PDB file of C-alpha atoms and ligand atoms in Angstrom:
ATOM      1  CA  MET A  20     116.737 198.090  72.911  1.00  0.00           C
ATOM      2  CA  ASP A  21     120.254 196.713  73.186  1.00  0.00           C
ATOM      3  CA  SER A  22     121.686 195.293  76.411  1.00  0.00           C
ATOM      4  CA  ASN A  23     122.984 198.728  77.434  1.00  0.00           C
ATOM      5  CA  GLY A  24     119.542 200.224  77.191  1.00  0.00           C
ATOM      6  CA  LYS A  25     120.565 202.201  74.116  1.00  0.00           C
ATOM      7  CA  GLY A  26     118.258 202.740  71.178  1.00  0.00           C
ATOM      8  CA  HIS A  27     115.238 203.853  73.162  1.00  0.00           C
ATOM      9  CA  ARG A  28     115.751 207.534  73.736  1.00  0.00           C
ATOM     10  CA  ILE A  29     112.210 208.873  73.840  1.00  0.00           C
ATOM     11  CA  ALA A  30     111.581 212.498  72.948  1.00  0.00           C
ATOM     12  CA  PHE A  31     108.174 213.829  73.844  1.00  0.00           C
ATOM     13  CA  VAL A  32     106.192 216.756  72.434  1.00  0.00           C
ATOM     14  CA  PRO A  33     103.074 217.575  74.461  1.00  0.00           C
ATOM     15  CA  THR A  34     100.360 219.443  72.538  1.00  0.00           C
ATOM     16  CA  MET A  35      96.665 220.209  72.636  1.00  0.00           C
ATOM     17  CA  GLY A  36      96.302 219.317  68.948  1.00  0.00           C
ATOM     18  CA  ALA A  37      95.065 221.548  66.111  1.00  0.00           C
ATOM     19  CA  LEU A  38      98.641 221.174  65.006  1.00  0.00           C
ATOM     20  CA  HIS A  39     100.429 223.796  62.952  1.00  0.00           C
ATOM     21  CA  GLU A  40     103.982 224.349  61.732  1.00  0.00           C
ATOM     22  CA  GLY A  41     105.004 225.653  65.171  1.00  0.00           C
ATOM     23  CA  HIS A  42     104.136 222.286  66.697  1.00  0.00           C
ATOM     24  CA  MET A  43     105.786 220.463  63.812  1.00  0.00           C
ATOM     25  CA  SER A  44     109.024 222.391  64.354  1.00  0.00           C
ATOM     26  CA  LEU A  45     109.090 220.922  67.879  1.00  0.00           C
ATOM     27  CA  VAL A  46     108.446 217.476  66.427  1.00  0.00           C
ATOM     28  CA  ARG A  47     111.363 217.874  63.997  1.00  0.00           C
ATOM     29  CA  ARG A  48     113.590 218.946  66.841  1.00  0.00           C
ATOM     30  CA  ALA A  49     112.473 215.909  68.841  1.00  0.00           C
ATOM     31  CA  LYS A  50     113.164 213.571  65.908  1.00  0.00           C
ATOM     32  CA  GLU A  51     116.702 214.891  65.570  1.00  0.00           C
ATOM     33  CA  ILE A  52     117.594 213.913  69.107  1.00  0.00           C
ATOM     34  CA  SER A  53     115.703 210.712  69.767  1.00  0.00           C
ATOM     35  CA  ASP A  54     115.063 207.160  68.677  1.00  0.00           C
ATOM     36  CA  ILE A  55     111.353 207.346  69.384  1.00  0.00           C
ATOM     37  CA  THR A  56     109.208 210.461  69.135  1.00  0.00           C
ATOM     38  CA  VAL A  57     105.939 210.657  71.027  1.00  0.00           C
ATOM     39  CA  VAL A  58     103.412 213.435  70.473  1.00  0.00           C
ATOM     40  CA  SER A  59     100.502 213.803  72.861  1.00  0.00           C
ATOM     41  CA  ILE A  60      97.270 215.435  71.795  1.00  0.00           C
ATOM     42  CA  PHE A  61      95.193 216.281  74.818  1.00  0.00           C
ATOM     43  CA  VAL A  62      93.044 219.345  75.431  1.00  0.00           C
ATOM     44  CA  ASN A  63      93.641 219.468  79.141  1.00  0.00           C
ATOM     45  CA  PRO A  64      90.476 220.531  80.981  1.00  0.00           C
ATOM     46  CA  ALA A  65      92.446 221.320  84.154  1.00  0.00           C
ATOM     47  CA  GLN A  66      94.180 224.299  82.551  1.00  0.00           C
ATOM     48  CA  PHE A  67      91.009 226.044  81.396  1.00  0.00           C
ATOM     49  CA  SER A  68      88.825 228.121  83.703  1.00  0.00           C
ATOM     50  CA  PRO A  69      85.042 227.715  83.369  1.00  0.00           C
ATOM     51  CA  LEU A  70      84.900 231.001  81.406  1.00  0.00           C
ATOM     52  CA  GLU A  71      87.534 229.965  78.849  1.00  0.00           C
ATOM     53  CA  ASP A  72      87.382 228.220  75.479  1.00  0.00           C
ATOM     54  CA  LEU A  73      87.675 224.521  76.461  1.00  0.00           C
ATOM     55  CA  GLY A  74      84.415 223.628  74.668  1.00  0.00           C
ATOM     56  CA  LYS A  75      85.252 225.385  71.421  1.00  0.00           C
ATOM     57  CA  TYR A  76      89.016 224.691  71.361  1.00  0.00           C
ATOM     58  CA  PRO A  77      89.728 223.333  67.841  1.00  0.00           C
ATOM     59  CA  ARG A  78      89.862 219.555  67.670  1.00  0.00           C
ATOM     60  CA  THR A  79      91.224 218.226  64.363  1.00  0.00           C
ATOM     61  CA  PHE A  80      92.517 214.772  65.194  1.00  0.00           C
ATOM     62  CA  GLU A  81      92.485 213.226  61.699  1.00  0.00           C
ATOM     63  CA  ARG A  82      94.426 216.143  60.257  1.00  0.00           C
ATOM     64  CA  ASP A  83      96.815 216.144  63.214  1.00  0.00           C
ATOM     65  CA  ALA A  84      97.441 212.432  62.774  1.00  0.00           C
ATOM     66  CA  ASP A  85      98.238 212.974  59.077  1.00  0.00           C
ATOM     67  CA  LEU A  86     100.742 215.696  59.931  1.00  0.00           C
ATOM     68  CA  CYS A  87     102.373 213.439  62.502  1.00  0.00           C
ATOM     69  CA  ARG A  88     102.532 210.558  60.023  1.00  0.00           C
ATOM     70  CA  LYS A  89     104.222 212.823  57.468  1.00  0.00           C
ATOM     71  CA  GLU A  90     106.897 213.639  60.057  1.00  0.00           C
ATOM     72  CA  ASN A  91     107.288 209.947  60.976  1.00  0.00           C
ATOM     73  CA  VAL A  92     106.161 210.439  64.542  1.00  0.00           C
ATOM     74  CA  ASP A  93     106.343 207.023  66.199  1.00  0.00           C
ATOM     75  CA  VAL A  94     103.532 207.324  68.712  1.00  0.00           C
ATOM     76  CA  ILE A  95     100.558 209.657  69.062  1.00  0.00           C
ATOM     77  CA  PHE A  96      99.156 209.577  72.582  1.00  0.00           C
ATOM     78  CA  TYR A  97      95.533 210.703  72.341  1.00  0.00           C
ATOM     79  CA  PRO A  98      93.789 209.986  75.610  1.00  0.00           C
ATOM     80  CA  ASP A  99      90.275 210.888  76.714  1.00  0.00           C
ATOM     81  CA  ALA A 100      89.946 213.257  79.653  1.00  0.00           C
ATOM     82  CA  ASP A 101      88.590 210.491  81.883  1.00  0.00           C
ATOM     83  CA  GLN A 102      91.664 208.355  81.171  1.00  0.00           C
ATOM     84  CA  ILE A 103      93.854 211.157  82.503  1.00  0.00           C
ATOM     85  CA  TYR A 104      91.670 212.387  85.367  1.00  0.00           C
ATOM     86  CA  SER A 105      89.743 209.806  87.338  1.00  0.00           C
ATOM     87  CA  ASP A 106      86.675 211.019  89.253  1.00  0.00           C
ATOM     88  CA  ASP A 107      88.572 210.789  92.526  1.00  0.00           C
ATOM     89  CA  HIS A 108      91.629 212.779  91.352  1.00  0.00           C
ATOM     90  CA  THR A 109      92.750 215.138  94.132  1.00  0.00           C
ATOM     91  CA  VAL A 110      96.502 215.758  93.710  1.00  0.00           C
ATOM     92  CA  TYR A 111      97.707 218.777  91.744  1.00  0.00           C
ATOM     93  CA  ILE A 112     101.089 220.415  91.250  1.00  0.00           C
ATOM     94  CA  GLU A 113     101.293 224.003  92.326  1.00  0.00           C
ATOM     95  CA  GLU A 114     104.260 226.318  91.781  1.00  0.00           C
ATOM     96  CA  ALA A 115     104.499 228.990  94.423  1.00  0.00           C
ATOM     97  CA  VAL A 116     106.422 231.918  92.949  1.00  0.00           C
ATOM     98  CA  LEU A 117     106.828 232.091  89.171  1.00  0.00           C
ATOM     99  CA  SER A 118     103.240 231.155  88.374  1.00  0.00           C
ATOM    100  CA  GLY A 119     101.672 234.205  90.011  1.00  0.00           C
ATOM    101  CA  SER A 120     102.555 236.730  87.297  1.00  0.00           C
ATOM    102  CA  LEU A 121     101.913 237.184  83.554  1.00  0.00           C
ATOM    103  CA  CYS A 122      99.505 234.489  82.319  1.00  0.00           C
ATOM    104  CA  GLY A 123      99.281 233.069  85.832  1.00  0.00           C
ATOM    105  CA  ALA A 124      97.795 236.352  87.057  1.00  0.00           C
ATOM    106  CA  SER A 125      95.314 236.562  84.167  1.00  0.00           C
ATOM    107  CA  ARG A 126      94.410 232.874  84.276  1.00  0.00           C
ATOM    108  CA  PRO A 127      94.305 231.741  87.919  1.00  0.00           C
ATOM    109  CA  GLY A 128      94.797 227.985  88.210  1.00  0.00           C
ATOM    110  CA  HIS A 129      96.070 227.687  84.635  1.00  0.00           C
ATOM    111  CA  PHE A 130      99.610 226.614  85.492  1.00  0.00           C
ATOM    112  CA  ARG A 131      98.409 224.263  88.201  1.00  0.00           C
ATOM    113  CA  GLY A 132      96.559 222.461  85.417  1.00  0.00           C
ATOM    114  CA  VAL A 133      99.531 222.618  83.049  1.00  0.00           C
ATOM    115  CA  LEU A 134     102.087 221.333  85.549  1.00  0.00           C
ATOM    116  CA  THR A 135      99.782 218.582  86.745  1.00  0.00           C
ATOM    117  CA  VAL A 136      99.109 217.253  83.269  1.00  0.00           C
ATOM    118  CA  VAL A 137     102.741 217.535  82.179  1.00  0.00           C
ATOM    119  CA  ALA A 138     103.849 215.628  85.291  1.00  0.00           C
ATOM    120  CA  LYS A 139     101.283 212.923  84.544  1.00  0.00           C
ATOM    121  CA  LEU A 140     102.336 212.747  80.887  1.00  0.00           C
ATOM    122  CA  PHE A 141     106.002 212.498  81.877  1.00  0.00           C
ATOM    123  CA  ASN A 142     105.161 209.602  84.192  1.00  0.00           C
ATOM    124  CA  LEU A 143     103.080 207.836  81.561  1.00  0.00           C
ATOM    125  CA  ILE A 144     105.500 208.318  78.662  1.00  0.00           C
ATOM    126  CA  GLN A 145     108.818 208.368  80.509  1.00  0.00           C
ATOM    127  CA  PRO A 146     110.708 210.479  77.984  1.00  0.00           C
ATOM    128  CA  SER A 147     114.410 211.319  78.219  1.00  0.00           C
ATOM    129  CA  VAL A 148     113.752 214.646  76.517  1.00  0.00           C
ATOM    130  CA  ALA A 149     110.701 216.856  76.143  1.00  0.00           C
ATOM    131  CA  VAL A 150     110.412 219.734  73.703  1.00  0.00           C
ATOM    132  CA  PHE A 151     108.378 222.853  74.492  1.00  0.00           C
ATOM    133  CA  GLY A 152     107.917 226.104  72.588  1.00  0.00           C
ATOM    134  CA  GLN A 153     109.238 229.515  73.537  1.00  0.00           C
ATOM    135  CA  LYS A 154     105.793 230.731  72.424  1.00  0.00           C
ATOM    136  CA  ASP A 155     104.555 229.826  75.914  1.00  0.00           C
ATOM    137  CA  ALA A 156     107.569 231.310  77.655  1.00  0.00           C
ATOM    138  CA  GLN A 157     106.249 231.220  81.210  1.00  0.00           C
ATOM    139  CA  GLN A 158     105.050 227.644  80.737  1.00  0.00           C
ATOM    140  CA  ALA A 159     108.509 226.563  79.564  1.00  0.00           C
ATOM    141  CA  ILE A 160     110.157 228.265  82.540  1.00  0.00           C
ATOM    142  CA  LEU A 161     107.715 226.651  84.978  1.00  0.00           C
ATOM    143  CA  ILE A 162     108.234 223.212  83.499  1.00  0.00           C
ATOM    144  CA  GLN A 163     111.999 223.613  83.803  1.00  0.00           C
ATOM    145  CA  ARG A 164     111.414 224.618  87.431  1.00  0.00           C
ATOM    146  CA  MET A 165     109.170 221.615  88.074  1.00  0.00           C
ATOM    147  CA  VAL A 166     111.664 219.204  86.528  1.00  0.00           C
ATOM    148  CA  HIS A 167     114.415 220.710  88.643  1.00  0.00           C
ATOM    149  CA  ASP A 168     112.501 220.900  91.921  1.00  0.00           C
ATOM    150  CA  LEU A 169     110.795 217.506  91.677  1.00  0.00           C
ATOM    151  CA  ASN A 170     113.773 215.673  90.135  1.00  0.00           C
ATOM    152  CA  PHE A 171     112.085 214.484  86.977  1.00  0.00           C
ATOM    153  CA  PRO A 172     114.696 212.648  84.875  1.00  0.00           C
ATOM    154  CA  VAL A 173     113.733 214.590  81.758  1.00  0.00           C
ATOM    155  CA  LYS A 174     115.788 217.080  79.783  1.00  0.00           C
ATOM    156  CA  ILE A 175     113.757 220.089  78.694  1.00  0.00           C
ATOM    157  CA  ILE A 176     114.421 221.730  75.350  1.00  0.00           C
ATOM    158  CA  VAL A 177     112.832 225.058  74.512  1.00  0.00           C
ATOM    159  CA  ALA A 178     112.477 225.703  70.784  1.00  0.00           C
ATOM    160  CA  PRO A 179     111.990 229.065  69.062  1.00  0.00           C
ATOM    161  CA  ILE A 180     108.652 230.632  68.109  1.00  0.00           C
ATOM    162  CA  LEU A 181     107.507 229.918  64.570  1.00  0.00           C
ATOM    163  CA  ARG A 182     105.744 232.811  62.879  1.00  0.00           C
ATOM    164  CA  GLU A 183     103.583 233.362  59.825  1.00  0.00           C
ATOM    165  CA  PRO A 184     105.399 235.247  57.029  1.00  0.00           C
ATOM    166  CA  ASP A 185     103.898 238.543  58.306  1.00  0.00           C
ATOM    167  CA  GLY A 186     105.137 237.937  61.844  1.00  0.00           C
ATOM    168  CA  LEU A 187     102.044 236.619  63.635  1.00  0.00           C
ATOM    169  CA  ALA A 188     103.096 233.852  66.007  1.00  0.00           C
ATOM    170  CA  MET A 189     101.514 230.572  64.937  1.00  0.00           C
ATOM    171  CA  SER A 190      98.833 229.427  67.347  1.00  0.00           C
ATOM    172  CA  SER A 191      95.945 226.984  67.313  1.00  0.00           C
ATOM    173  CA  ARG A 192      93.769 229.901  68.421  1.00  0.00           C
ATOM    174  CA  ASN A 193      94.511 231.894  65.241  1.00  0.00           C
ATOM    175  CA  VAL A 194      91.646 229.984  63.578  1.00  0.00           C
ATOM    176  CA  TYR A 195      89.234 231.955  65.753  1.00  0.00           C
ATOM    177  CA  LEU A 196      90.234 235.215  64.033  1.00  0.00           C
ATOM    178  CA  SER A 197      88.005 236.780  61.379  1.00  0.00           C
ATOM    179  CA  PRO A 198      89.881 238.300  58.400  1.00  0.00           C
ATOM    180  CA  ASP A 199      89.666 241.731  60.046  1.00  0.00           C
ATOM    181  CA  GLU A 200      90.913 240.354  63.369  1.00  0.00           C
ATOM    182  CA  ARG A 201      93.693 238.468  61.604  1.00  0.00           C
ATOM    183  CA  ALA A 202      94.938 241.805  60.260  1.00  0.00           C
ATOM    184  CA  ARG A 203      94.641 243.430  63.693  1.00  0.00           C
ATOM    185  CA  ALA A 204      96.519 240.547  65.327  1.00  0.00           C
ATOM    186  CA  LEU A 205      99.693 241.820  63.704  1.00  0.00           C
ATOM    187  CA  CYS A 206      99.883 244.477  66.418  1.00  0.00           C
ATOM    188  CA  LEU A 207     101.386 241.917  68.819  1.00  0.00           C
ATOM    189  CA  HIS A 208     104.440 241.295  66.678  1.00  0.00           C
ATOM    190  CA  GLN A 209     104.667 244.971  65.752  1.00  0.00           C
ATOM    191  CA  ALA A 210     104.763 245.924  69.443  1.00  0.00           C
ATOM    192  CA  LEU A 211     107.544 243.408  70.127  1.00  0.00           C
ATOM    193  CA  CYS A 212     109.522 244.669  67.117  1.00  0.00           C
ATOM    194  CA  ALA A 213     109.078 248.255  68.337  1.00  0.00           C
ATOM    195  CA  ALA A 214     110.460 247.214  71.735  1.00  0.00           C
ATOM    196  CA  GLN A 215     113.413 245.493  70.126  1.00  0.00           C
ATOM    197  CA  ASP A 216     114.164 248.571  68.002  1.00  0.00           C
ATOM    198  CA  MET A 217     114.095 250.813  71.062  1.00  0.00           C
ATOM    199  CA  LEU A 218     116.530 248.543  72.869  1.00  0.00           C
ATOM    200  CA  ARG A 219     118.806 248.455  69.837  1.00  0.00           C
ATOM    201  CA  ASN A 220     118.789 252.242  69.880  1.00  0.00           C
ATOM    202  CA  GLY A 221     119.963 252.249  73.469  1.00  0.00           C
ATOM    203  CA  GLU A 222     116.666 252.689  75.373  1.00  0.00           C
ATOM    204  CA  LYS A 223     116.868 250.854  78.678  1.00  0.00           C
ATOM    205  CA  GLU A 224     113.869 252.158  80.594  1.00  0.00           C
ATOM    206  CA  ALA A 225     111.151 249.543  80.723  1.00  0.00           C
ATOM    207  CA  MET A 226     108.461 252.205  81.190  1.00  0.00           C
ATOM    208  CA  SER A 227     109.286 253.977  77.926  1.00  0.00           C
ATOM    209  CA  VAL A 228     109.311 250.689  76.046  1.00  0.00           C
ATOM    210  CA  THR A 229     106.030 249.584  77.613  1.00  0.00           C
ATOM    211  CA  LYS A 230     104.443 252.911  76.681  1.00  0.00           C
ATOM    212  CA  LYS A 231     105.451 252.520  73.045  1.00  0.00           C
ATOM    213  CA  MET A 232     104.181 248.935  72.987  1.00  0.00           C
ATOM    214  CA  LYS A 233     100.865 250.005  74.486  1.00  0.00           C
ATOM    215  CA  GLN A 234     100.433 252.651  71.775  1.00  0.00           C
ATOM    216  CA  THR A 235     101.311 250.177  69.034  1.00  0.00           C
ATOM    217  CA  ILE A 236      98.831 247.589  70.287  1.00  0.00           C
ATOM    218  CA  GLU A 237      96.001 250.027  70.868  1.00  0.00           C
ATOM    219  CA  GLN A 238      96.489 251.734  67.510  1.00  0.00           C
ATOM    220  CA  GLY A 239      96.543 248.299  65.897  1.00  0.00           C
ATOM    221  CA  GLY A 240      93.155 247.415  67.400  1.00  0.00           C
ATOM    222  CA  GLY A 241      94.180 245.122  70.260  1.00  0.00           C
ATOM    223  CA  VAL A 242      92.952 245.238  73.855  1.00  0.00           C
ATOM    224  CA  ILE A 243      95.801 244.698  76.275  1.00  0.00           C
ATOM    225  CA  ASP A 244      95.577 241.988  78.914  1.00  0.00           C
ATOM    226  CA  TYR A 245      99.174 242.572  79.962  1.00  0.00           C
ATOM    227  CA  ILE A 246     102.483 243.945  78.751  1.00  0.00           C
ATOM    228  CA  GLU A 247     105.316 242.876  81.023  1.00  0.00           C
ATOM    229  CA  ILE A 248     109.065 243.336  80.911  1.00  0.00           C
ATOM    230  CA  VAL A 249     110.530 240.908  83.402  1.00  0.00           C
ATOM    231  CA  ASP A 250     113.812 239.341  84.388  1.00  0.00           C
ATOM    232  CA  TYR A 251     114.047 236.059  82.475  1.00  0.00           C
ATOM    233  CA  ASP A 252     114.935 233.968  85.518  1.00  0.00           C
ATOM    234  CA  THR A 253     112.761 235.474  88.241  1.00  0.00           C
ATOM    235  CA  LEU A 254     109.885 236.789  86.096  1.00  0.00           C
ATOM    236  CA  LYS A 255     109.974 239.905  88.289  1.00  0.00           C
ATOM    237  CA  PRO A 256     109.337 243.228  86.538  1.00  0.00           C
ATOM    238  CA  VAL A 257     112.463 245.233  85.756  1.00  0.00           C
ATOM    239  CA  SER A 258     112.614 249.009  85.507  1.00  0.00           C
ATOM    240  CA  ILE A 259     115.966 249.092  83.709  1.00  0.00           C
ATOM    241  CA  MET A 260     116.589 246.477  81.064  1.00  0.00           C
ATOM    242  CA  ASP A 261     119.933 244.884  81.723  1.00  0.00           C
ATOM    243  CA  GLY A 262     120.893 241.272  81.112  1.00  0.00           C
ATOM    244  CA  LYS A 263     118.322 238.764  79.922  1.00  0.00           C
ATOM    245  CA  VAL A 264     114.747 240.033  79.911  1.00  0.00           C
ATOM    246  CA  LEU A 265     111.483 238.560  78.728  1.00  0.00           C
ATOM    247  CA  ILE A 266     109.071 240.940  77.066  1.00  0.00           C
ATOM    248  CA  ALA A 267     105.735 239.173  77.191  1.00  0.00           C
ATOM    249  CA  ILE A 268     102.312 240.296  76.060  1.00  0.00           C
ATOM    250  CA  ALA A 269      98.774 239.002  76.096  1.00  0.00           C
ATOM    251  CA  VAL A 270      96.289 240.842  73.908  1.00  0.00           C
ATOM    252  CA  PHE A 271      92.624 240.360  73.089  1.00  0.00           C
ATOM    253  CA  ILE A 272      91.799 240.612  69.416  1.00  0.00           C
ATOM    254  CA  GLY A 273      88.034 240.576  69.570  1.00  0.00           C
ATOM    255  CA  LYS A 274      87.265 237.680  71.893  1.00  0.00           C
ATOM    256  CA  THR A 275      90.495 235.824  71.146  1.00  0.00           C
ATOM    257  CA  ARG A 276      93.325 236.137  73.622  1.00  0.00           C
ATOM    258  CA  LEU A 277      96.728 235.848  71.943  1.00  0.00           C
ATOM    259  CA  ILE A 278     100.152 235.742  73.580  1.00  0.00           C
ATOM    260  CA  ASP A 279     103.583 236.473  72.211  1.00  0.00           C
ATOM    261  CA  ASN A 280     107.016 237.327  73.545  1.00  0.00           C
ATOM    262  CA  ILE A 281     110.651 238.006  72.837  1.00  0.00           C
ATOM    263  CA  VAL A 282     113.701 237.362  74.946  1.00  0.00           C
ATOM    264  CA  ILE A 283     116.348 240.033  74.792  1.00  0.00           C
ATOM    265  CA  ASP A 284     119.795 239.844  76.228  1.00  0.00           C
ATOM    266  CA  SER A 285     120.982 243.443  76.333  1.00  0.00           C
ATOM    267  CA  GLN A 286     124.598 242.307  76.556  1.00  0.00           C
ATOM    268  CA  VAL A 287     124.219 240.339  73.322  1.00  0.00           C
ATOM    269  CA  LEU A 288     122.298 243.204  71.696  1.00  0.00           C
ATOM    270  CA  GLN A 289     125.132 245.626  72.457  1.00  0.00           C
ATOM    271  CA  ALA A 290     127.864 243.264  71.318  1.00  0.00           C
TER     272      ALA A 290
HETATM  273  P1  AMP B  11      99.687 223.931  72.529  1.00  0.00           P
HETATM  274  O1  AMP B  11      99.127 222.879  71.617  1.00  0.00           O
HETATM  275  O2  AMP B  11      99.234 225.314  72.184  1.00  0.00           O
HETATM  276  O3  AMP B  11      99.521 223.571  73.980  1.00  0.00           O
HETATM  277  O4  AMP B  11     101.236 223.959  72.269  1.00  0.00           O
HETATM  278  C1  AMP B  11     102.018 222.795  72.375  1.00  0.00           C
HETATM  279  C2  AMP B  11     103.469 223.169  72.314  1.00  0.00           C
HETATM  280  O5  AMP B  11     103.733 223.833  71.082  1.00  0.00           O
HETATM  281  C3  AMP B  11     103.872 224.155  73.432  1.00  0.00           C
HETATM  282  O6  AMP B  11     105.159 223.790  73.918  1.00  0.00           O
HETATM  283  C4  AMP B  11     103.890 225.463  72.714  1.00  0.00           C
HETATM  284  O7  AMP B  11     104.773 226.415  73.309  1.00  0.00           O
HETATM  285  C5  AMP B  11     104.383 225.045  71.342  1.00  0.00           C
HETATM  286  N1  AMP B  11     104.029 226.043  70.333  1.00  0.00           N
HETATM  287  C6  AMP B  11     102.815 226.597  70.122  1.00  0.00           C
HETATM  288  N2  AMP B  11     102.885 227.529  69.164  1.00  0.00           N
HETATM  289  C7  AMP B  11     104.171 227.566  68.749  1.00  0.00           C
HETATM  290  C8  AMP B  11     104.891 228.337  67.782  1.00  0.00           C
HETATM  291  N3  AMP B  11     104.297 229.269  67.045  1.00  0.00           N
HETATM  292  N4  AMP B  11     106.215 228.101  67.645  1.00  0.00           N
HETATM  293  C9  AMP B  11     106.851 227.167  68.395  1.00  0.00           C
HETATM  294  N5  AMP B  11     106.225 226.413  69.321  1.00  0.00           N
HETATM  295  C10 AMP B  11     104.907 226.610  69.501  1.00  0.00           C
END
């Protein structure tokens, strides 16, 4: 670091490992804007409920480390759970409004675990910038809220969703899918494309769009956890789609719960 403190701009990419191109796109973004890039790999127990897949979540550290090396990541932070959570840990970060809907409604306590670990990682790593994926739209919004409300000196960048060539959003959980389920998983992207087409054709009623999405997912072999069309800033459901809306879905394909979303700004769409 020089005497002005320059040369040490840390960009941070938090992950749970089992890295794929989606993660690596965040890493590349981080590298563009920093002097030092830190990737954390930590399957955070606090964000899983007892009924979820913490035990079987894919752990592929050697492969992850190779991918990070190829991208010239400077530091991989790979702590054990007991290094992050001591036995006497009692303080958690809770968001009171935005975390109650969408994934927060389906996974009670999930965002409390996410915000707590991200706050701890920010304190440990002290980045200037942190890069998150639009794939977890509600998570990104909540982290921006936390940084704002608790005055973390970290700039949050939200990077676009990377997809497989056929449209499936990349996810560490895609490895759970059997070949048949992998084919069925396409219904998530198809439903979002159907919604986008309807909006392009002038449909503004959220109920009609939701109905079409429901049909697409059910015909494609998915079981809906939720389909929500919400205002991007408040995450409150909208009945008429005007301005910036988030169309977010969570769908079970077999036992695997997948999420996906698109953000649509009707003003931009009409322009
Ligand atoms: P995870 O390891 O699933 O906790 O994800 C770590 C980060 O990668 C989060 O900010 C995710 O939103 C982001 N991410 C996951 N999948 C994708 C994807 N397909 N495209 C872009 N970012 C992603």
